[in-house]
PDB file of C-alpha atoms and ligand atoms in Angstrom:
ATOM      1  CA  UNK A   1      22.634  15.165  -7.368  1.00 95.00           C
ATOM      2  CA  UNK A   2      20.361  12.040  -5.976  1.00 96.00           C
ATOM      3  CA  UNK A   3      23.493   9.933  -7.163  1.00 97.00           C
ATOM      4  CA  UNK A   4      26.090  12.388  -5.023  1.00 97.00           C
ATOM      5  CA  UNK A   5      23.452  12.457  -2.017  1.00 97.00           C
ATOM      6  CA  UNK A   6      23.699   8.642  -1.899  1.00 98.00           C
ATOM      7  CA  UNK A   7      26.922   8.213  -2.013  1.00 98.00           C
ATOM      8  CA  UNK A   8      27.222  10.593   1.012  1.00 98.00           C
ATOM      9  CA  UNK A   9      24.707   8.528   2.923  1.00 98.00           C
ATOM     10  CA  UNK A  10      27.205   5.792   2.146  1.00 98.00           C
ATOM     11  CA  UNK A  11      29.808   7.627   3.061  1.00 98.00           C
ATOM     12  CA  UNK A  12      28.000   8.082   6.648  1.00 98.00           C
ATOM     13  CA  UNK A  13      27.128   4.546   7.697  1.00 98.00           C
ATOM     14  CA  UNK A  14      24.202   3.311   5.707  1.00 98.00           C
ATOM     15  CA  UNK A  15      24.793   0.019   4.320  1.00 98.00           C
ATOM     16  CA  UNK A  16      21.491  -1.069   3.137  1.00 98.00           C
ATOM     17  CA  UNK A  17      21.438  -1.188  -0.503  1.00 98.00           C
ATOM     18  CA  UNK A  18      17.965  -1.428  -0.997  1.00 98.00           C
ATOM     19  CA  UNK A  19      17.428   1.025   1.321  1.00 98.00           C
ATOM     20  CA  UNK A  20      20.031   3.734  -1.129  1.00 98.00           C
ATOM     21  CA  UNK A  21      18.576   2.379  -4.037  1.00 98.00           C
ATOM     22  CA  UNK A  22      15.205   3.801  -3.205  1.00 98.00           C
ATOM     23  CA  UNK A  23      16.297   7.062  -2.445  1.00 98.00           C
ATOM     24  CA  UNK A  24      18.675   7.149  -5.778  1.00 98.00           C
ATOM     25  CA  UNK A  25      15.065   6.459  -7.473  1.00 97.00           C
ATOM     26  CA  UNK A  26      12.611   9.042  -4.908  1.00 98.00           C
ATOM     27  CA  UNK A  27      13.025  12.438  -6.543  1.00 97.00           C
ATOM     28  CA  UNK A  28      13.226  14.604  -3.266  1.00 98.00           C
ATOM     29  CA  UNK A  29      12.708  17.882  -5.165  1.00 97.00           C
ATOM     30  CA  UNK A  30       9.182  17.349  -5.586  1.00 96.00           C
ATOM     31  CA  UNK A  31       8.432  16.699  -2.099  1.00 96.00           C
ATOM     32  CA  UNK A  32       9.928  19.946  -1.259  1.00 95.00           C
ATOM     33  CA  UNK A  33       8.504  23.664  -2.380  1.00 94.00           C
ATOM     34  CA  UNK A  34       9.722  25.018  -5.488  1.00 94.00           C
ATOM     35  CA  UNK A  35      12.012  27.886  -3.506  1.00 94.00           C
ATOM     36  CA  UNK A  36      13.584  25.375  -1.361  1.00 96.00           C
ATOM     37  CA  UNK A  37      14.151  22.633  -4.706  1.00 95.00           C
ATOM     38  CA  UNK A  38      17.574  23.306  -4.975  1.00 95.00           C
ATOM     39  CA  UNK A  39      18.246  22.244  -1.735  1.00 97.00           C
ATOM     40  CA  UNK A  40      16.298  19.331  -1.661  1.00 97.00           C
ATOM     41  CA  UNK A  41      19.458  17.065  -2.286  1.00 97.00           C
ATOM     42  CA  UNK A  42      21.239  18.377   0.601  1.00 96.00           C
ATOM     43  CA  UNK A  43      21.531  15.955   3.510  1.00 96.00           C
ATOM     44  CA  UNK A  44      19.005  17.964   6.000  1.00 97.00           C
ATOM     45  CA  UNK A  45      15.697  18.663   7.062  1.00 96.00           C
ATOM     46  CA  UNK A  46      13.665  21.615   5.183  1.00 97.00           C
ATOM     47  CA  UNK A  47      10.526  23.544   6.304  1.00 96.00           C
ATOM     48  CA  UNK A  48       7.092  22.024   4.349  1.00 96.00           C
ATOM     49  CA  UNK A  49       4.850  24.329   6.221  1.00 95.00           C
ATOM     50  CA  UNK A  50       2.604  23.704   8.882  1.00 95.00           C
ATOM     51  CA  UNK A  51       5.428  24.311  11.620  1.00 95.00           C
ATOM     52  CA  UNK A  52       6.380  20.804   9.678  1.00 96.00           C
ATOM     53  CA  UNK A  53       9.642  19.534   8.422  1.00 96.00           C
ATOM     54  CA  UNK A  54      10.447  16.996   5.599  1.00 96.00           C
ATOM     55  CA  UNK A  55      13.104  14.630   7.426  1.00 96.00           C
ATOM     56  CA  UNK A  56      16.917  14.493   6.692  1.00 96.00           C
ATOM     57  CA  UNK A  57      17.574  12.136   4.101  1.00 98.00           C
ATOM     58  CA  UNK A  58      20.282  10.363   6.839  1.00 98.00           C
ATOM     59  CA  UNK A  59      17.669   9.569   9.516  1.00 98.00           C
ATOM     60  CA  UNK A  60      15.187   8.367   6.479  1.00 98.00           C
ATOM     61  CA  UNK A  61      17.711   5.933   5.867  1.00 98.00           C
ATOM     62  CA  UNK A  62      18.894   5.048   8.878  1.00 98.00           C
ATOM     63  CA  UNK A  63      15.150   4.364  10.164  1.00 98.00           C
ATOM     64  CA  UNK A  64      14.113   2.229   7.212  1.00 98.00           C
ATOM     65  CA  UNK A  65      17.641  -0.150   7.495  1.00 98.00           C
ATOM     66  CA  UNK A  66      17.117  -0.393  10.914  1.00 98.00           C
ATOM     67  CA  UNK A  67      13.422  -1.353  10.579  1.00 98.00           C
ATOM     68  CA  UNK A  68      14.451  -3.309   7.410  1.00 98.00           C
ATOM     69  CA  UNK A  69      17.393  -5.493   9.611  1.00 97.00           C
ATOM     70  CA  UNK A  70      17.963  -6.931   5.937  1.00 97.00           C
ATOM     71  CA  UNK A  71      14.492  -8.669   5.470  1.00 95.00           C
ATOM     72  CA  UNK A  72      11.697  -8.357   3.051  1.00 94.00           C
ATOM     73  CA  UNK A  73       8.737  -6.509   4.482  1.00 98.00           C
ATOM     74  CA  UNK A  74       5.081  -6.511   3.982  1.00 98.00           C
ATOM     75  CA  UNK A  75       3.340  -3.863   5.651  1.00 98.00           C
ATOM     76  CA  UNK A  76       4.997  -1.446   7.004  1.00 98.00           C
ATOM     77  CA  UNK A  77       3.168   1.619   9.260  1.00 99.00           C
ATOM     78  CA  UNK A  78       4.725   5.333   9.175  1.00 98.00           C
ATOM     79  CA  UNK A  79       3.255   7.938  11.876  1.00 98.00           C
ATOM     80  CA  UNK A  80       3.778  11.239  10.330  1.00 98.00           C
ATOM     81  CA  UNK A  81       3.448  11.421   6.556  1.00 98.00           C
ATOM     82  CA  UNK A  82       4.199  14.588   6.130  1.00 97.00           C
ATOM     83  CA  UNK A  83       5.061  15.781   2.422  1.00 97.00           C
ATOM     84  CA  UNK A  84       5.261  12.113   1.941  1.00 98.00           C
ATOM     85  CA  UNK A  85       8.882  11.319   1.160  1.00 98.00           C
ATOM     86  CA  UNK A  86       9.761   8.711   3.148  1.00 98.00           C
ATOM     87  CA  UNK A  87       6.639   6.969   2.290  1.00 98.00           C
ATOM     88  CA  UNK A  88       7.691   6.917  -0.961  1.00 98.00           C
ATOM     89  CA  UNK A  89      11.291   6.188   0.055  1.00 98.00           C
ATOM     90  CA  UNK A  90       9.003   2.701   2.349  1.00 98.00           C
ATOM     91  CA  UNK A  91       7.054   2.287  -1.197  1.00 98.00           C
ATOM     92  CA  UNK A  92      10.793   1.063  -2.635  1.00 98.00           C
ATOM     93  CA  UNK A  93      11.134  -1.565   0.160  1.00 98.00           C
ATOM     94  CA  UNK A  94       7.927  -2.856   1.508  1.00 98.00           C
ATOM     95  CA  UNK A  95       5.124  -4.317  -0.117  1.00 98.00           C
ATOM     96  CA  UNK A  96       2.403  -2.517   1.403  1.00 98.00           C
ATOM     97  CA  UNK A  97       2.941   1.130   3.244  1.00 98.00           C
ATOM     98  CA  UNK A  98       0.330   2.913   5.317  1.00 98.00           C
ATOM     99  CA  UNK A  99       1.037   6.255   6.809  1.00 98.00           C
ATOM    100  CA  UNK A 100      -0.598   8.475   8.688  1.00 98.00           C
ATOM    101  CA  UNK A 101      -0.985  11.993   9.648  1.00 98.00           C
ATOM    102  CA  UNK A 102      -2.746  14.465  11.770  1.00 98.00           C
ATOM    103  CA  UNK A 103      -2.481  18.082   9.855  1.00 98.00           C
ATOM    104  CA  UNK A 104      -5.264  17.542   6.614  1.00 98.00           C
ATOM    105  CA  UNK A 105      -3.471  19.858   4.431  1.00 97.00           C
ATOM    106  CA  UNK A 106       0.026  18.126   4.681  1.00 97.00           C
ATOM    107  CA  UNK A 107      -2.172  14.720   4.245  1.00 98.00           C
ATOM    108  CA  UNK A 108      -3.860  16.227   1.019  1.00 97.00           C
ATOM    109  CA  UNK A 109      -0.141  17.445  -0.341  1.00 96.00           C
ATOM    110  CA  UNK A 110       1.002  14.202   0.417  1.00 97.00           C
ATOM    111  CA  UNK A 111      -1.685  12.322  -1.568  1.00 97.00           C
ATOM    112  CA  UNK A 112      -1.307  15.181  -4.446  1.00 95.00           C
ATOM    113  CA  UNK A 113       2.649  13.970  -4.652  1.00 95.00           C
ATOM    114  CA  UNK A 114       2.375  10.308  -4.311  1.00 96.00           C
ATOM    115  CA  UNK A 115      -0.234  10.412  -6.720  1.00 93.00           C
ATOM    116  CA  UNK A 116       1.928  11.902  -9.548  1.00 90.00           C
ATOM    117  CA  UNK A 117       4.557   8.815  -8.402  1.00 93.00           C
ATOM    118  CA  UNK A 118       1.762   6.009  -9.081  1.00 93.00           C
ATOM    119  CA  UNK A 119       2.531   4.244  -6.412  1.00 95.00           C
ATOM    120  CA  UNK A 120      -0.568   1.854  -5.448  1.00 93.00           C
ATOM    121  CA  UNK A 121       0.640   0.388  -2.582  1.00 97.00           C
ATOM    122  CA  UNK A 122       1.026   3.207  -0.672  1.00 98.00           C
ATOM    123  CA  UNK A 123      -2.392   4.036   1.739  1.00 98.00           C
ATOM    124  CA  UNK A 124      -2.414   7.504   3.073  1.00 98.00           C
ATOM    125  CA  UNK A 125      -4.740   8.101   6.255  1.00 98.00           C
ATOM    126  CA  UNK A 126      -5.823  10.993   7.923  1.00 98.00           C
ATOM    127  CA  UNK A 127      -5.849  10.565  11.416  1.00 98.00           C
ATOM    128  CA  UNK A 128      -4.104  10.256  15.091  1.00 98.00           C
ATOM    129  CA  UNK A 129      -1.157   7.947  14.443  1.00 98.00           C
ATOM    130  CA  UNK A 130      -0.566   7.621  18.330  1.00 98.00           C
ATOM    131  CA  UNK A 131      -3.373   5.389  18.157  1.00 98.00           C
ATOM    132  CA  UNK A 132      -1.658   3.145  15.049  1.00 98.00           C
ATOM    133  CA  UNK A 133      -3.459   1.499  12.162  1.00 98.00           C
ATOM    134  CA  UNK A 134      -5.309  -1.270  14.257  1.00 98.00           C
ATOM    135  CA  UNK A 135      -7.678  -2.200  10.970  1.00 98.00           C
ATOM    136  CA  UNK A 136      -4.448  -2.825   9.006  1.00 98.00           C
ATOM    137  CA  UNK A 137      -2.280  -4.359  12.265  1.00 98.00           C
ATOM    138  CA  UNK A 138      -0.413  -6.252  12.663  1.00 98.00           C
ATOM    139  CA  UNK A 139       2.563  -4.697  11.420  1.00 98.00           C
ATOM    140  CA  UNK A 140       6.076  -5.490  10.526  1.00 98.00           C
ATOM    141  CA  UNK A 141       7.722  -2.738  10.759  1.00 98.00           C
ATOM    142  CA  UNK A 142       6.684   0.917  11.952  1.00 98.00           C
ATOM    143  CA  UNK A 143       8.609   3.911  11.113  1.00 98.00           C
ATOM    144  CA  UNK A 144       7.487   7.338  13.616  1.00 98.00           C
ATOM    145  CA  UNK A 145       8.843  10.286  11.918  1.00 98.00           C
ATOM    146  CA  UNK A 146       7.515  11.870  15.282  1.00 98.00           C
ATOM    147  CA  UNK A 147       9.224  12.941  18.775  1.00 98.00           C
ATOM    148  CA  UNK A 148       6.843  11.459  21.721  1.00 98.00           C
ATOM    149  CA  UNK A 149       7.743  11.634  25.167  1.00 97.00           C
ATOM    150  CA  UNK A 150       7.166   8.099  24.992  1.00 97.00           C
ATOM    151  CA  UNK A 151       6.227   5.389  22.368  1.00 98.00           C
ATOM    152  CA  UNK A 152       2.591   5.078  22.288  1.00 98.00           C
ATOM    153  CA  UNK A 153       1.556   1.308  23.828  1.00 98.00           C
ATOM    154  CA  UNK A 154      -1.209   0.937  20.652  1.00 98.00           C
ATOM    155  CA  UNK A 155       1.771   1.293  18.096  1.00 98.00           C
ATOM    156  CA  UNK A 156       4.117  -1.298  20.827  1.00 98.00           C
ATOM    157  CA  UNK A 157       0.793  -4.197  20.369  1.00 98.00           C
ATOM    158  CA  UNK A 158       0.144  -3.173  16.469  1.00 98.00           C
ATOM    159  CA  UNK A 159       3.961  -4.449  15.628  1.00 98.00           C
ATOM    160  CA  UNK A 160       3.780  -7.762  14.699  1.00 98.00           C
ATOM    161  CA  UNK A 161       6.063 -11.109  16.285  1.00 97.00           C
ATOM    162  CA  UNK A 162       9.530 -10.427  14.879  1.00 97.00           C
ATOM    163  CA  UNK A 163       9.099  -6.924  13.799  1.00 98.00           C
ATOM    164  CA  UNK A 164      10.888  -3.671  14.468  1.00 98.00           C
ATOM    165  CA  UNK A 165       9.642  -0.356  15.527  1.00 98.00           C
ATOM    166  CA  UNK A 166      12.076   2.528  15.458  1.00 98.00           C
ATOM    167  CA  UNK A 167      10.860   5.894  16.820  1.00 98.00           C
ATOM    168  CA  UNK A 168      12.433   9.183  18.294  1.00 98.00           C
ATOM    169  CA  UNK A 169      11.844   9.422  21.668  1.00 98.00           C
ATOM    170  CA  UNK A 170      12.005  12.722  24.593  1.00 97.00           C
ATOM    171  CA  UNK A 171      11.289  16.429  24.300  1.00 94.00           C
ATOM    172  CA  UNK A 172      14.090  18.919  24.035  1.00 93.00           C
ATOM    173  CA  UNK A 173      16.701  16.178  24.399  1.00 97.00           C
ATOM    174  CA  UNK A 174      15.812  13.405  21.726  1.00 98.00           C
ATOM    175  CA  UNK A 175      17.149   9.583  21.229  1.00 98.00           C
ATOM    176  CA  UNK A 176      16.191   7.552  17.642  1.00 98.00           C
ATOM    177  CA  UNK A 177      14.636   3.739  19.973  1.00 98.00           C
ATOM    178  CA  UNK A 178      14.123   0.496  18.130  1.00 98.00           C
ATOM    179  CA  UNK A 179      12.130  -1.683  19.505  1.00 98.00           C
ATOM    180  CA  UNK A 180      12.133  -5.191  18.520  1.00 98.00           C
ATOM    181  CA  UNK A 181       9.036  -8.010  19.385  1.00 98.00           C
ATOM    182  CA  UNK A 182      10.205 -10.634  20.351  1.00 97.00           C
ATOM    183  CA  UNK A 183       6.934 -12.425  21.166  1.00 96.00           C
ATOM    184  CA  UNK A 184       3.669 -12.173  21.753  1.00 95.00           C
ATOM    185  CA  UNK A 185       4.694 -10.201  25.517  1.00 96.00           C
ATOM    186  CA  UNK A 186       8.571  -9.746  24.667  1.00 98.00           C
ATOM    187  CA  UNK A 187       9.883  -6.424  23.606  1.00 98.00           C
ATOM    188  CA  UNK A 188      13.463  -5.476  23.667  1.00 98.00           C
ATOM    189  CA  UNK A 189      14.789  -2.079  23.225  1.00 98.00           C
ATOM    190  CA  UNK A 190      17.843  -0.450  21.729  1.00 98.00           C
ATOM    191  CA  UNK A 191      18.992   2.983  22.391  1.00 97.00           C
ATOM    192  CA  UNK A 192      20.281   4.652  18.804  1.00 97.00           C
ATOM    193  CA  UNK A 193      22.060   7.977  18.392  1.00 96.00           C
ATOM    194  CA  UNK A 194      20.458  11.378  19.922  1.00 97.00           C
ATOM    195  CA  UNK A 195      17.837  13.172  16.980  1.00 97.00           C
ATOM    196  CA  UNK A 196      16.107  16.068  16.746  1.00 96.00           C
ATOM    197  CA  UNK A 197      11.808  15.583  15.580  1.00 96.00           C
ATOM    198  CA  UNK A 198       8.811  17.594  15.130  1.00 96.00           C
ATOM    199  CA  UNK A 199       6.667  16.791  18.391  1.00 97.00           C
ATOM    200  CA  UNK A 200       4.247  13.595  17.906  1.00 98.00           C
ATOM    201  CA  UNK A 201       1.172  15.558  18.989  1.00 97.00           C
ATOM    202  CA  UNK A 202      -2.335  13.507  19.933  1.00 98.00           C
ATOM    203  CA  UNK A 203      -5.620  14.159  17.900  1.00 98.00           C
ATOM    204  CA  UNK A 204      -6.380  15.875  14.504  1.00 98.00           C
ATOM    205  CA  UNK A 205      -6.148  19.145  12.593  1.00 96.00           C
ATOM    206  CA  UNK A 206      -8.618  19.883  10.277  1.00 94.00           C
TER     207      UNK A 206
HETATM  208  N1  SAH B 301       7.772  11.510   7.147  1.00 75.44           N
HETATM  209  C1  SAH B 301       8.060  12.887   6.812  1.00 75.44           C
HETATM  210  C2  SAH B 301       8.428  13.692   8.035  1.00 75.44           C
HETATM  211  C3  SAH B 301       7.307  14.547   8.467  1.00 75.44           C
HETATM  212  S1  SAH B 301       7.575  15.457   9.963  1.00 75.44           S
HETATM  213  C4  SAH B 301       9.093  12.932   5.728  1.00 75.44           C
HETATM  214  O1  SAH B 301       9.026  12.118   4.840  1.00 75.44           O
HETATM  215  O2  SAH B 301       9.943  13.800   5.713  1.00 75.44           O
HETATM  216  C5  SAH B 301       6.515  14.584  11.062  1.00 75.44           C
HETATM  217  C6  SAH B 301       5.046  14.653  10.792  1.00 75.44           C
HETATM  218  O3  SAH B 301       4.390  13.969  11.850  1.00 75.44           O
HETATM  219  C7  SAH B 301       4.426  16.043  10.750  1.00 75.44           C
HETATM  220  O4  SAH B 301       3.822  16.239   9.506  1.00 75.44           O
HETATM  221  C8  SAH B 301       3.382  16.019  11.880  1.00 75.44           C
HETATM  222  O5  SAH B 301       2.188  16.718  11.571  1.00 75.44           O
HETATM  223  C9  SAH B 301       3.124  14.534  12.002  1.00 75.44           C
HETATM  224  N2  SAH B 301       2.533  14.077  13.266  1.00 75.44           N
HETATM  225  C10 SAH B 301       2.789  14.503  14.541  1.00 75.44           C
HETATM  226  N3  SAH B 301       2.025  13.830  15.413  1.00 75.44           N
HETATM  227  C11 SAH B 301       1.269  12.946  14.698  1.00 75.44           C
HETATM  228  C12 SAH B 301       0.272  11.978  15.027  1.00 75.44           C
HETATM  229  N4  SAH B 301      -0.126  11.771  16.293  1.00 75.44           N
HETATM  230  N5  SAH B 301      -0.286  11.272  14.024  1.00 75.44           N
HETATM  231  C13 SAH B 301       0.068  11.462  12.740  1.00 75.44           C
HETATM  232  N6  SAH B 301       1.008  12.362  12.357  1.00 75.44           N
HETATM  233  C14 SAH B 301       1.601  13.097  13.324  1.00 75.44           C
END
């Protein structure tokens, strides 16, 4: 089924190899509630509690090879871990992945799951991703599985010369931005095709 969901992904525009070989290897299903496993190879977005969704495998894809642009990263930031998929979907591509997120109990779940995957070079944190990683910065790529209103400036002067942010932007109507530094005060942006996110939302819940 992993095998049939990446050739679909294929089928849909994603080129990046590496990228489809990490999600041939993540096993969705246990990210994913036992009632809603047999779906978890679908290409969509599924409920993981919390008013939270697990994001469609597509946009996981797409964010990472656009993020990605080919290269080898080091550390890479996510802002909303969530059930922790596409952390673990990073964890095939990147040599070091941090991600953040606000709700504790979806942090916990994700640290119970990417604990079973052994996976040592993934850092979970509990806390405010609008306010990035700045112990860990700078970054070379950052992946917001989040809809903001706008991109938070802290994430914008976290990204490192050369790297790549991609994040959904707006409210009801939503855009997928990548944002590439170009220098030390040189950002360029890219509008990508219209998404639909959870709201990034500031501070914690406990
Ligand atoms: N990355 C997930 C998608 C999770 S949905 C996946 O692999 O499918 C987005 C997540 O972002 C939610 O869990 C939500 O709680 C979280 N979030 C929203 N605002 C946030 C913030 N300011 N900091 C950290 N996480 C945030």
């Amino acid at each position: 089924m992993r095998a049939a969901l990446v050739d679909r992904l294929r089928a849909n525009g994603i080129d990046d190899e590496r990228v489809l070989a990490s999600i041939l290897v993540v096993p969705r299903h246990h990210f994913v509630d036992e009632a809603l496993a047999s779906r978890a190879y679908e290409d969509a977005a599924l409920p993981i509690g919390h008013g939270q969704t697990i994001s469609q495998p597509w946009i996981v894809a797409r964010m990472i090879a656009a993020v990605r642009h080919g290269r080898e990263l080091g550390k890479v930031l996510e802002v909303g871990t969530g059930c922790g998929y596409q952390a673990a979907v990073l964890a095939g591509v990147a040599r070091e992945v941090y991600s953040i997120e606000r709700v504790r109990p979806l942090h916990e779940l994700a640290r119970g799951r990417l604990r079973a995957m052994r996976l040592p070079h993934v850092r979970l944190v509990f806390g405010d991703g609008m306010l990035g990683l700045p112990s860990a910065a700078p970054f070379d790529a950052i992946v917001v599985a989040a809809a903001g209103l706008k991109i938070p400036d802290a994430l914008l002067q976290q990204l490192a010369p050369g790297g790549r942010l991609v994040a959904p932007e707006g409210g009801t109507r939503q855009r997928l931005v990548m944002i590439e530094r170009k220098g030390a005060h040189n950002w360029v942006r890219t509008e990508l095709e219209p998404v639909r996110f959870v709201p990034l939302r500031p501070g914690v819940l406990l």
